[in-house]
Amino acid sequence: MTVSLRRSFFIGFWIIVSLVLAACGGLNRRSAVEHAAPVEEARQLLVSLSDANPSLSAFKGIGKIKMWNPDRSTVSERVAWIGASPESLRIEVLVSGRSMIKFSTDGRHMYFIDLRDPEPSLTKLRTIAPDLQHLASLPVKIREIVELMAGRPPSVNYSNVYLIRQTGGDGYILVLEKWWRITEKIYLNKDRSEIEKVEVFNNNQRLRYRVIFNRMQDVRGYHVPARLTITDEKGAGLILDIDRYLTDVSITPSVFVLSPPDTH
């Protein structure tokens, strides 16, 4: 067999394999959709989940955070935060009661200071989509973490939504698609009143990150997280344990703007 003929054979082989896999994926999706709840029921459920705690636009808290990454050492310390819709967030990691790592964004700029460095400085970046990469190496957008901490699923672009039962369980899954590509899965308990887990996907349908609502709590009429676990497929993650959750707080925009550290 000549080199050109061998190359043509392998190209043809992989084209056939790709078509077979695509067909199997299409059959799996069709089977799931055929056994799904009525579309309007799924849409109303998504609206209900997305509108949870509608008046909760700003909050503060304190607790403990554990962050890990295969390329870095694990951080496990006390933490304090301030959040405001749609995408303002300030996080300070406390070491022996002192603020040592500061991260903040006002939606337009992102700020970062690590006072553990021998010569700490302020990193300021202009951004149109701030995320947690600089703090925790996680591809979670700030607007998404604000929604999660307010007890809501992250908002993603979608054109279709359907509700199916979990395989081998008594819960349900809300599946959101954009042009037949899955963008988000929201896992619910058996009475569909509580979010247990959320998976968010990128444009190639690869998992971007996963969130587990380990525990929930009721605070002044709001149903909000008490513990969150966020991980990605690269091995980065964080666990946030919330000891105090303060709602309906008054926050000025300047609190999300960090100044250079005083090194004197």
Short mmCIF file of C-alpha atoms in Angstrom, two decimals:
data_model
loop_
_atom_site.label_atom_id
_atom_site.label_comp_id
_atom_site.label_asym_id
_atom_site.label_seq_id
_atom_site.Cartn_x
_atom_site.Cartn_y
_atom_site.Cartn_z
CA MET A 1 0.00 0.00 0.00
CA THR A 2 1.49 3.35 -1.06
CA VAL A 3 1.89 6.24 1.41
CA SER A 4 -0.84 8.30 -0.27
CA LEU A 5 -3.22 5.33 -0.31
CA ARG A 6 -2.48 4.56 3.35
CA ARG A 7 -3.12 8.20 4.27
CA SER A 8 -6.43 8.17 2.38
CA PHE A 9 -7.42 4.94 4.15
CA PHE A 10 -6.78 6.40 7.63
CA ILE A 11 -8.56 9.66 6.79
CA GLY A 12 -11.57 7.72 5.54
CA PHE A 13 -11.51 5.49 8.61
CA TRP A 14 -11.59 8.42 11.05
CA ILE A 15 -14.32 10.16 9.08
CA ILE A 16 -16.49 7.04 9.42
CA VAL A 17 -15.70 6.78 13.16
CA SER A 18 -16.62 10.45 13.65
CA LEU A 19 -19.90 10.01 11.81
CA VAL A 20 -20.79 6.92 13.87
CA LEU A 21 -20.02 8.72 17.15
CA ALA A 22 -22.03 11.74 16.06
CA ALA A 23 -24.95 9.51 15.14
CA CYS A 24 -24.77 7.76 18.53
CA GLY A 25 -24.73 11.13 20.26
CA GLY A 26 -27.72 12.21 18.25
CA LEU A 27 -29.60 9.03 19.17
CA ASN A 28 -28.81 9.52 22.88
CA ARG A 29 -30.02 13.10 22.74
CA ARG A 30 -33.18 12.12 20.86
CA SER A 31 -33.92 9.43 23.42
CA ALA A 32 -33.47 11.90 26.29
CA VAL A 33 -35.71 14.50 24.63
CA GLU A 34 -38.42 11.93 23.88
CA HIS A 35 -38.60 11.05 27.59
CA ALA A 36 -38.46 14.68 28.73
CA ALA A 37 -41.22 16.59 30.52
CA PRO A 38 -43.29 19.09 28.48
CA VAL A 39 -41.19 22.03 27.26
CA GLU A 40 -43.36 24.66 28.96
CA GLU A 41 -42.98 22.87 32.28
CA ALA A 42 -39.20 22.91 31.90
CA ARG A 43 -39.18 26.60 30.98
CA GLN A 44 -41.33 27.58 33.95
CA LEU A 45 -39.10 25.59 36.28
CA LEU A 46 -35.98 27.32 34.92
CA VAL A 47 -37.60 30.74 35.37
CA SER A 48 -38.53 29.85 38.95
CA LEU A 49 -34.96 28.77 39.77
CA SER A 50 -33.40 31.78 38.06
CA ASP A 51 -35.72 34.18 39.92
CA ALA A 52 -34.89 32.78 43.36
CA ASN A 53 -34.16 35.46 45.97
CA PRO A 54 -35.01 38.24 43.48
CA SER A 55 -34.41 41.11 45.92
CA LEU A 56 -31.02 39.78 47.07
CA SER A 57 -28.70 42.09 45.15
CA ALA A 58 -25.89 42.63 47.69
CA PHE A 59 -24.45 40.49 50.45
CA LYS A 60 -21.48 40.04 52.77
CA GLY A 61 -20.09 36.98 54.49
CA ILE A 62 -17.32 35.34 56.40
CA GLY A 63 -16.26 31.72 56.55
CA LYS A 64 -13.51 29.38 55.48
CA ILE A 65 -12.11 28.72 52.03
CA LYS A 66 -9.99 25.87 50.75
CA MET A 67 -8.42 26.27 47.29
CA TRP A 68 -6.24 23.79 45.45
CA ASN A 69 -4.49 23.43 42.13
CA PRO A 70 -2.18 20.68 40.79
CA ASP A 71 0.50 23.31 40.10
CA ARG A 72 0.26 25.16 43.42
CA SER A 73 0.09 24.49 47.14
CA THR A 74 -3.28 24.26 48.85
CA VAL A 75 -4.66 27.34 50.63
CA SER A 76 -6.98 26.74 53.58
CA GLU A 77 -7.79 29.90 55.56
CA ARG A 78 -10.52 32.15 56.86
CA VAL A 79 -12.12 34.37 54.24
CA ALA A 80 -14.40 37.41 54.01
CA TRP A 81 -16.29 38.67 50.98
CA ILE A 82 -18.64 41.30 49.63
CA GLY A 83 -20.76 40.73 46.55
CA ALA A 84 -23.21 42.77 44.47
CA SER A 85 -25.16 42.05 41.30
CA PRO A 86 -24.43 41.71 38.52
CA GLU A 87 -20.65 41.14 38.72
CA SER A 88 -18.97 42.97 41.60
CA LEU A 89 -17.07 40.90 44.13
CA ARG A 90 -14.37 41.41 46.74
CA ILE A 91 -12.66 38.49 48.49
CA GLU A 92 -10.02 38.73 51.22
CA VAL A 93 -8.20 35.66 52.51
CA LEU A 94 -7.28 36.06 56.18
CA VAL A 95 -4.13 34.59 57.72
CA SER A 96 -3.95 34.82 61.53
CA GLY A 97 -6.69 37.42 61.35
CA ARG A 98 -4.85 39.63 58.84
CA SER A 99 -5.92 40.18 55.24
CA MET A 100 -3.12 38.64 53.15
CA ILE A 101 -4.69 37.92 49.73
CA LYS A 102 -7.03 40.50 48.22
CA PHE A 103 -9.07 40.01 45.06
CA SER A 104 -11.70 42.38 43.73
CA THR A 105 -13.57 43.39 40.59
CA ASP A 106 -16.12 46.08 39.81
CA GLY A 107 -17.06 44.47 36.51
CA ARG A 108 -14.65 46.63 34.49
CA HIS A 109 -11.32 46.16 36.26
CA MET A 110 -9.87 43.28 38.23
CA TYR A 111 -7.52 43.85 41.19
CA PHE A 112 -5.20 41.42 42.96
CA ILE A 113 -2.73 41.79 45.85
CA ASP A 114 -0.78 39.02 47.57
CA LEU A 115 0.78 40.45 50.74
CA ARG A 116 2.70 37.20 51.27
CA ASP A 117 5.09 38.26 48.51
CA PRO A 118 8.36 39.85 49.71
CA GLU A 119 7.55 42.92 47.60
CA PRO A 120 3.77 42.94 47.22
CA SER A 121 2.22 45.04 44.47
CA LEU A 122 -1.17 45.72 42.99
CA THR A 123 -2.13 43.91 39.80
CA LYS A 124 -4.85 45.79 37.92
CA LEU A 125 -6.37 44.41 34.73
CA ARG A 126 -9.05 45.81 32.49
CA THR A 127 -11.56 43.12 31.57
CA ILE A 128 -15.00 42.71 30.05
CA ALA A 129 -15.58 39.30 31.65
CA PRO A 130 -13.84 39.02 35.05
CA ASP A 131 -13.41 35.52 36.45
CA LEU A 132 -11.77 33.59 39.29
CA GLN A 133 -8.72 32.48 37.29
CA HIS A 134 -6.35 34.92 39.02
CA LEU A 135 -7.47 33.92 42.51
CA ALA A 136 -8.38 30.24 42.28
CA SER A 137 -7.41 29.11 38.73
CA LEU A 138 -11.07 28.34 38.04
CA PRO A 139 -12.87 29.39 34.80
CA VAL A 140 -15.88 30.75 36.70
CA LYS A 141 -17.07 34.20 35.71
CA ILE A 142 -17.71 36.67 38.51
CA ARG A 143 -21.33 37.16 37.50
CA GLU A 144 -21.73 33.38 37.76
CA ILE A 145 -20.22 33.15 41.26
CA VAL A 146 -22.41 36.05 42.40
CA GLU A 147 -25.49 34.20 41.14
CA LEU A 148 -24.37 30.97 42.81
CA MET A 149 -23.75 32.66 46.15
CA ALA A 150 -27.20 34.24 45.87
CA GLY A 151 -28.74 30.76 45.50
CA ARG A 152 -29.36 30.87 41.75
CA PRO A 153 -28.01 28.83 38.82
CA PRO A 154 -25.57 30.68 36.51
CA SER A 155 -27.19 32.41 33.55
CA VAL A 156 -26.01 30.99 30.20
CA ASN A 157 -27.09 31.48 26.62
CA TYR A 158 -29.58 28.84 25.53
CA SER A 159 -32.23 28.28 22.88
CA ASN A 160 -33.81 25.10 24.22
CA VAL A 161 -34.46 23.58 27.64
CA TYR A 162 -35.88 20.22 28.67
CA LEU A 163 -36.37 18.31 31.92
CA ILE A 164 -35.41 14.65 32.34
CA ARG A 165 -35.10 12.20 35.21
CA GLN A 166 -31.66 11.38 36.57
CA THR A 167 -30.46 7.95 35.51
CA GLY A 168 -30.47 5.59 38.47
CA GLY A 169 -31.86 8.22 40.84
CA ASP A 170 -35.06 9.93 41.88
CA GLY A 171 -33.97 13.46 40.98
CA TYR A 172 -34.25 15.51 37.78
CA ILE A 173 -31.94 17.34 35.38
CA LEU A 174 -32.74 20.58 33.57
CA VAL A 175 -30.72 20.52 30.34
CA LEU A 176 -30.04 23.82 28.57
CA GLU A 177 -28.91 23.81 24.95
CA LYS A 178 -27.73 26.38 22.42
CA TRP A 179 -28.32 25.09 18.89
CA TRP A 180 -28.34 21.46 20.08
CA ARG A 181 -25.14 21.90 22.10
CA ILE A 182 -25.43 21.46 25.86
CA THR A 183 -24.48 24.64 27.74
CA GLU A 184 -25.64 23.80 31.26
CA LYS A 185 -27.10 20.99 33.36
CA ILE A 186 -28.97 21.77 36.58
CA TYR A 187 -29.45 18.75 38.86
CA LEU A 188 -32.51 18.92 41.12
CA ASN A 189 -33.88 16.88 44.02
CA LYS A 190 -36.90 14.62 43.63
CA ASP A 191 -39.48 17.37 44.20
CA ARG A 192 -37.54 19.78 41.95
CA SER A 193 -37.36 22.43 44.68
CA GLU A 194 -33.64 22.32 45.43
CA ILE A 195 -30.55 22.63 43.23
CA GLU A 196 -28.06 19.90 44.10
CA LYS A 197 -25.45 20.40 41.39
CA VAL A 198 -24.75 22.53 38.32
CA GLU A 199 -22.49 21.74 35.37
CA VAL A 200 -21.53 24.48 32.89
CA PHE A 201 -20.05 23.65 29.48
CA ASN A 202 -18.02 25.58 26.91
CA ASN A 203 -18.77 25.95 23.20
CA ASN A 204 -17.18 22.56 22.50
CA GLN A 205 -19.45 20.92 25.09
CA ARG A 206 -16.48 20.24 27.36
CA LEU A 207 -17.13 20.74 31.06
CA ARG A 208 -16.03 24.22 32.12
CA TYR A 209 -16.76 23.75 35.82
CA ARG A 210 -19.00 21.88 38.25
CA VAL A 211 -20.71 23.29 41.36
CA ILE A 212 -22.14 21.20 44.20
CA PHE A 213 -24.54 22.84 46.64
CA ASN A 214 -23.44 20.77 49.65
CA ARG A 215 -25.66 22.59 52.16
CA MET A 216 -28.26 25.34 52.05
CA GLN A 217 -29.52 27.69 54.76
CA ASP A 218 -32.35 30.16 55.33
CA VAL A 219 -31.26 33.71 56.19
CA ARG A 220 -33.88 36.45 56.69
CA GLY A 221 -36.26 34.86 54.22
CA TYR A 222 -33.58 33.98 51.64
CA HIS A 223 -32.59 30.42 50.74
CA VAL A 224 -28.82 30.63 50.15
CA PRO A 225 -25.78 28.33 50.21
CA ALA A 226 -24.05 27.28 53.42
CA ARG A 227 -21.39 25.28 51.60
CA LEU A 228 -20.29 25.29 47.95
CA THR A 229 -17.78 23.10 46.13
CA ILE A 230 -16.50 24.22 42.72
CA THR A 231 -14.15 22.12 40.57
CA ASP A 232 -12.96 21.90 36.99
CA GLU A 233 -11.59 19.08 34.84
CA LYS A 234 -7.96 20.26 35.22
CA GLY A 235 -7.84 19.54 38.94
CA ALA A 236 -8.42 23.01 40.38
CA GLY A 237 -11.14 23.58 42.95
CA LEU A 238 -12.40 25.36 46.02
CA ILE A 239 -14.69 24.67 48.94
CA LEU A 240 -16.44 27.61 50.59
CA ASP A 241 -17.94 27.14 54.04
CA ILE A 242 -20.17 30.07 55.01
CA ASP A 243 -20.32 30.84 58.73
CA ARG A 244 -22.10 34.20 58.51
CA TYR A 245 -24.25 35.40 55.61
CA LEU A 246 -25.39 39.04 55.75
CA THR A 247 -28.16 40.11 53.37
CA ASP A 248 -29.65 43.45 52.24
CA VAL A 249 -26.39 45.28 52.99
CA SER A 250 -25.54 48.79 51.84
CA ILE A 251 -22.46 48.80 49.59
CA THR A 252 -20.71 51.65 47.78
CA PRO A 253 -19.01 50.95 44.42
CA SER A 254 -15.65 52.16 45.77
CA VAL A 255 -15.38 49.07 48.01
CA PHE A 256 -14.59 47.01 44.89
CA VAL A 257 -11.60 49.20 43.92
CA LEU A 258 -8.29 48.24 45.56
CA SER A 259 -5.41 50.65 46.23
CA PRO A 260 -1.71 49.75 46.06
CA PRO A 261 -0.41 48.19 49.28
CA ASP A 262 1.40 50.31 51.82
CA THR A 263 4.80 48.67 52.02
CA HIS A 264 6.32 51.14 54.50
#
